[in-house]
CSV table of C-alpha atoms in Angstrom, one decimal:
chain,number,residue,atom,x,y,z
A,30,ASP,CA,24.4,8.7,-133.3
A,31,THR,CA,28.0,9.3,-134.2
A,32,ALA,CA,29.8,12.3,-132.3
A,33,VAL,CA,32.7,12.7,-134.7
A,34,SER,CA,32.3,11.1,-138.0
A,35,GLN,CA,35.1,10.8,-140.8
A,36,THR,CA,34.7,9.7,-144.3
A,37,PRO,CA,36.2,7.8,-146.0
A,38,LYS,CA,37.4,5.3,-143.5
A,39,TYR,CA,39.8,3.7,-145.9
A,40,LEU,CA,41.4,5.3,-148.8
A,41,VAL,CA,43.7,3.5,-151.3
A,42,THR,CA,45.3,5.8,-154.0
A,43,GLN,CA,48.1,6.2,-156.4
A,44,MET,CA,51.1,8.7,-155.9
A,45,GLY,CA,50.5,12.1,-157.3
A,46,ASN,CA,46.6,12.0,-156.8
A,47,ASP,CA,44.5,14.5,-154.8
A,48,LYS,CA,42.3,13.3,-152.2
A,49,SER,CA,40.2,14.7,-149.4
A,50,ILE,CA,39.1,13.4,-145.9
A,51,LYS,CA,35.9,14.9,-144.6
A,52,CYS,CA,35.0,15.4,-140.8
A,53,GLU,CA,31.7,16.3,-139.0
A,54,GLN,CA,30.9,16.5,-135.3
A,55,ASN,CA,27.6,17.0,-133.7
A,56,LEU,CA,28.8,17.7,-130.2
A,57,GLY,CA,28.6,21.6,-130.5
A,58,HIS,CA,32.3,21.8,-129.9
A,59,ASP,CA,34.4,25.0,-130.9
A,60,THR,CA,37.5,23.2,-131.7
A,61,MET,CA,38.4,20.7,-134.3
A,62,TYR,CA,41.8,19.2,-135.0
A,63,TRP,CA,43.6,16.8,-137.6
A,64,TYR,CA,46.1,14.3,-136.4
A,65,LYS,CA,48.3,11.9,-138.2
A,66,GLN,CA,49.1,8.7,-136.6
A,67,ASP,CA,52.1,6.9,-138.3
A,68,SER,CA,52.9,3.2,-138.4
A,69,LYS,CA,54.5,3.4,-135.1
A,70,LYS,CA,51.2,4.6,-133.5
A,71,PHE,CA,52.8,8.2,-132.8
A,72,LEU,CA,50.2,10.9,-132.8
A,73,LYS,CA,51.2,14.2,-134.4
A,74,ILE,CA,49.1,17.2,-134.4
A,75,MET,CA,48.5,18.7,-137.8
A,76,PHE,CA,46.0,21.5,-137.6
A,77,SER,CA,43.3,23.0,-135.3
A,78,TYR,CA,40.4,25.3,-135.9
A,79,ASN,CA,38.5,27.4,-133.4
A,80,ASN,CA,35.2,28.7,-134.8
A,81,LYS,CA,36.4,28.4,-138.3
A,82,GLU,CA,39.8,30.2,-137.3
A,83,LEU,CA,43.0,28.2,-137.7
A,84,ILE,CA,44.9,28.3,-134.5
A,85,ILE,CA,47.3,25.4,-134.8
A,86,ASN,CA,49.2,25.0,-137.9
A,87,GLU,CA,52.2,22.6,-137.2
A,88,THR,CA,55.0,21.9,-139.7
A,89,VAL,CA,53.3,19.9,-142.2
A,90,PRO,CA,54.0,20.2,-146.2
A,91,ASN,CA,52.0,22.6,-147.9
A,92,ARG,CA,50.4,19.7,-149.9
A,93,PHE,CA,48.0,19.5,-146.8
A,94,SER,CA,45.3,22.2,-146.6
A,95,PRO,CA,42.6,22.2,-144.0
A,96,LYS,CA,39.0,23.8,-144.7
A,97,SER,CA,36.5,24.6,-142.1
A,98,PRO,CA,33.2,25.9,-143.8
A,99,ASP,CA,31.6,26.0,-140.3
A,100,LYS,CA,32.6,25.1,-136.6
A,101,ALA,CA,31.0,21.6,-137.2
A,102,HIS,CA,33.0,20.6,-140.1
A,103,LEU,CA,36.8,20.4,-140.6
A,104,ASN,CA,38.0,19.0,-144.0
A,105,LEU,CA,41.6,17.9,-145.1
A,106,HIS,CA,42.8,18.1,-148.8
A,107,ILE,CA,46.1,16.7,-149.8
A,108,ASN,CA,47.6,17.3,-153.0
A,109,SER,CA,50.3,15.3,-154.8
A,110,LEU,CA,50.0,12.4,-152.6
A,111,GLU,CA,53.3,10.8,-151.7
A,112,LEU,CA,54.4,7.2,-150.0
A,113,GLY,CA,55.2,9.0,-146.9
A,114,ASP,CA,51.5,10.3,-146.6
A,115,SER,CA,50.4,6.8,-145.7
A,116,ALA,CA,49.1,6.8,-142.4
A,117,VAL,CA,45.9,6.9,-140.3
A,118,TYR,CA,44.4,10.5,-140.2
A,119,PHE,CA,42.2,11.2,-137.1
A,120,CYS,CA,39.8,14.1,-136.7
A,121,ALA,CA,38.8,15.3,-133.2
A,122,SER,CA,37.1,18.0,-131.4
A,123,SER,CA,36.7,19.6,-128.1
A,124,PHE,CA,35.4,22.5,-126.1
A,125,VAL,CA,37.5,25.7,-125.8
A,126,PRO,CA,40.0,25.0,-123.0
A,127,VAL,CA,38.8,28.0,-120.8
A,128,GLY,CA,36.3,26.4,-118.3
A,129,SER,CA,36.7,22.9,-119.4
A,130,THR,CA,39.2,20.0,-119.4
A,131,GLY,CA,39.4,20.2,-123.2
A,132,GLU,CA,39.5,16.6,-123.6
A,133,LEU,CA,39.3,15.4,-127.1
A,134,PHE,CA,36.5,13.3,-128.9
A,135,PHE,CA,38.0,11.5,-131.9
A,136,GLY,CA,36.4,10.0,-135.0
A,137,GLU,CA,37.3,6.5,-136.2
A,138,GLY,CA,40.3,7.5,-138.3
A,139,SER,CA,40.8,7.4,-141.9
A,140,ARG,CA,43.5,4.9,-143.1
A,141,LEU,CA,45.2,6.4,-146.2
A,142,THR,CA,47.3,4.2,-148.2
A,143,VAL,CA,49.3,5.5,-151.1
A,144,LEU,CA,50.7,3.1,-153.6
B,20,ALA,CA,58.5,22.9,-123.6
B,21,GLN,CA,56.1,20.2,-122.1
B,22,THR,CA,56.9,16.6,-122.8
B,23,VAL,CA,55.1,13.3,-121.8
B,24,THR,CA,57.1,10.2,-121.5
B,25,GLN,CA,55.6,6.6,-121.4
B,26,SER,CA,58.7,4.5,-121.0
B,27,GLN,CA,57.0,0.9,-121.6
B,28,PRO,CA,56.6,0.4,-125.1
B,29,GLU,CA,54.7,-2.8,-124.3
B,30,MET,CA,53.3,-4.4,-121.3
B,31,SER,CA,51.6,-7.8,-120.7
B,32,VAL,CA,49.2,-9.0,-117.9
B,33,GLN,CA,47.4,-12.1,-117.0
B,34,GLU,CA,43.5,-11.8,-117.3
B,35,ALA,CA,41.9,-10.8,-113.9
B,36,GLU,CA,45.1,-9.4,-112.6
B,37,THR,CA,46.2,-5.8,-112.1
B,38,VAL,CA,48.8,-3.9,-114.2
B,39,THR,CA,50.1,-0.3,-114.0
B,40,LEU,CA,51.1,1.8,-116.9
B,41,SER,CA,53.5,4.5,-116.4
B,42,CYS,CA,53.7,8.2,-117.6
B,43,THR,CA,55.9,11.0,-116.5
B,44,TYR,CA,55.9,14.8,-117.9
B,45,ASP,CA,57.6,17.7,-117.8
B,46,THR,CA,56.1,21.2,-117.3
B,47,SER,CA,56.6,24.5,-115.5
B,48,GLU,CA,52.8,25.2,-115.3
B,49,SER,CA,50.9,24.9,-112.2
B,50,ASP,CA,47.4,24.5,-113.8
B,51,TYR,CA,47.0,21.6,-116.3
B,52,TYR,CA,45.1,18.5,-117.1
B,53,LEU,CA,46.3,14.9,-117.5
B,54,PHE,CA,44.4,12.2,-119.7
B,55,TRP,CA,44.8,8.4,-120.5
B,56,TYR,CA,43.3,7.4,-123.9
B,57,LYS,CA,42.7,3.8,-125.1
B,58,GLN,CA,43.0,2.9,-128.8
B,59,PRO,CA,41.7,-0.7,-129.4
B,60,PRO,CA,42.7,-2.5,-132.6
B,61,SER,CA,39.3,-0.9,-133.9
B,62,ARG,CA,41.4,2.5,-134.0
B,63,GLN,CA,39.1,4.6,-132.3
B,64,MET,CA,40.7,6.8,-129.4
B,65,ILE,CA,38.5,6.7,-126.4
B,66,LEU,CA,39.1,8.7,-123.3
B,67,VAL,CA,39.6,6.5,-120.2
B,68,ILE,CA,40.3,8.8,-117.3
B,69,ARG,CA,41.1,12.4,-116.7
B,70,GLN,CA,42.9,14.4,-113.9
B,71,GLU,CA,42.9,18.0,-113.1
B,72,ALA,CA,46.2,19.1,-111.5
B,73,TYR,CA,44.4,21.2,-108.9
B,74,LYS,CA,42.7,18.1,-107.6
B,75,GLN,CA,44.7,16.0,-105.0
B,76,GLN,CA,42.4,13.0,-105.0
B,77,ASN,CA,43.4,10.5,-107.7
B,78,ALA,CA,40.5,10.0,-110.3
B,79,THR,CA,38.8,6.5,-110.5
B,80,GLU,CA,36.5,5.2,-113.2
B,81,ASN,CA,35.3,1.7,-112.4
B,82,ARG,CA,38.3,-0.6,-112.8
B,83,PHE,CA,40.6,2.2,-114.0
B,84,SER,CA,42.4,4.5,-111.5
B,85,VAL,CA,45.2,6.9,-111.5
B,86,ASN,CA,48.2,7.6,-109.2
B,87,PHE,CA,48.7,11.2,-109.7
B,88,GLN,CA,52.0,12.4,-108.1
B,89,LYS,CA,52.3,16.1,-108.9
B,90,ALA,CA,55.6,16.9,-107.3
B,91,ALA,CA,57.3,13.8,-109.0
B,92,LYS,CA,55.3,14.9,-112.2
B,93,SER,CA,54.0,11.0,-112.5
B,94,PHE,CA,50.6,10.0,-113.7
B,95,SER,CA,50.4,6.3,-113.8
B,96,LEU,CA,47.2,4.2,-114.7
B,97,LYS,CA,46.3,1.2,-112.9
B,98,ILE,CA,43.8,-1.2,-114.5
B,99,SER,CA,42.4,-3.9,-111.8
B,100,ASP,CA,40.9,-7.2,-113.0
B,101,SER,CA,42.2,-7.0,-116.5
B,102,GLN,CA,39.8,-8.2,-119.2
B,103,LEU,CA,40.5,-9.3,-122.7
B,104,GLY,CA,38.6,-6.1,-123.9
B,105,ASP,CA,41.3,-4.0,-122.2
B,106,ALA,CA,43.9,-5.0,-124.8
B,107,ALA,CA,44.8,-1.8,-126.5
B,108,MET,CA,47.5,0.9,-126.9
B,109,TYR,CA,47.1,3.4,-124.2
B,110,PHE,CA,48.2,6.9,-124.7
B,111,CYS,CA,49.0,9.5,-121.8
B,112,ALA,CA,48.3,13.1,-122.7
B,113,TYR,CA,49.0,16.6,-121.1
B,114,ARG,CA,47.3,19.9,-121.6
B,115,GLY,CA,48.2,23.2,-120.1
B,116,GLY,CA,45.6,25.4,-118.5
B,117,SER,CA,45.0,27.7,-121.5
B,118,ASN,CA,46.3,25.7,-124.4
B,119,TYR,CA,44.4,24.3,-127.1
B,120,GLN,CA,47.0,21.5,-127.8
B,121,LEU,CA,47.4,18.1,-126.2
B,122,ILE,CA,50.8,16.8,-125.8
B,123,TRP,CA,51.1,13.1,-126.2
B,124,GLY,CA,53.2,10.1,-125.0
B,125,ALA,CA,54.5,7.4,-127.4
B,126,GLY,CA,52.1,5.0,-126.1
B,127,THR,CA,52.0,1.6,-124.3
B,128,LYS,CA,50.7,-1.4,-125.9
B,129,LEU,CA,48.9,-3.6,-123.4
B,130,ILE,CA,48.5,-7.4,-124.1
B,131,ILE,CA,46.1,-9.3,-122.0
B,132,LYS,CA,47.1,-12.9,-121.7
B,133,PRO,CA,43.9,-15.3,-121.3
């Protein structure tokens, strides 16, 4: 019974295309995140939503647009894909920090390859 | 701004031996949390151990323990009786008391030699 699930796990596409990655969590968490992990394994926060409200919006190209239809889902849509977008994208969730350690629970990652 | 530094890009250890991964951080906050995450080749990030800054006792989870030195802002991870399944990237992370965001170190690749 997967706690944080992402689809698809692998995505190969051409430059210029538009693609989406979906994420769902069944942990009852309030907060969800998108991270990008580059080829050197460095983790970079992209977005975070708390109860469908955007709370972290780091400096990423506006080709990246998150959407949270409800607090259990956070999807990532990428327009006009570029070579530099190739990476592993991780979805994660946590309880709100107050009264908890705020540890993250991660999905398995979605490896995006742009040709 | 808070920062997290992992100064060892790669470490190797013989199976069954003990290894320590280092992590230092910089903060002016007194209330915060520290984490070690493991990322095996399968990619999924898994929490290994957590430490609340207000707790003086070092956290322990089976073969994994930390050496938390608050004054020195150091949070090292000790893995005892290393096993082949411990081979992974290990990330140290920091979260402030009321912050949603984790600050991540660059990671240490741990190699286990059979």
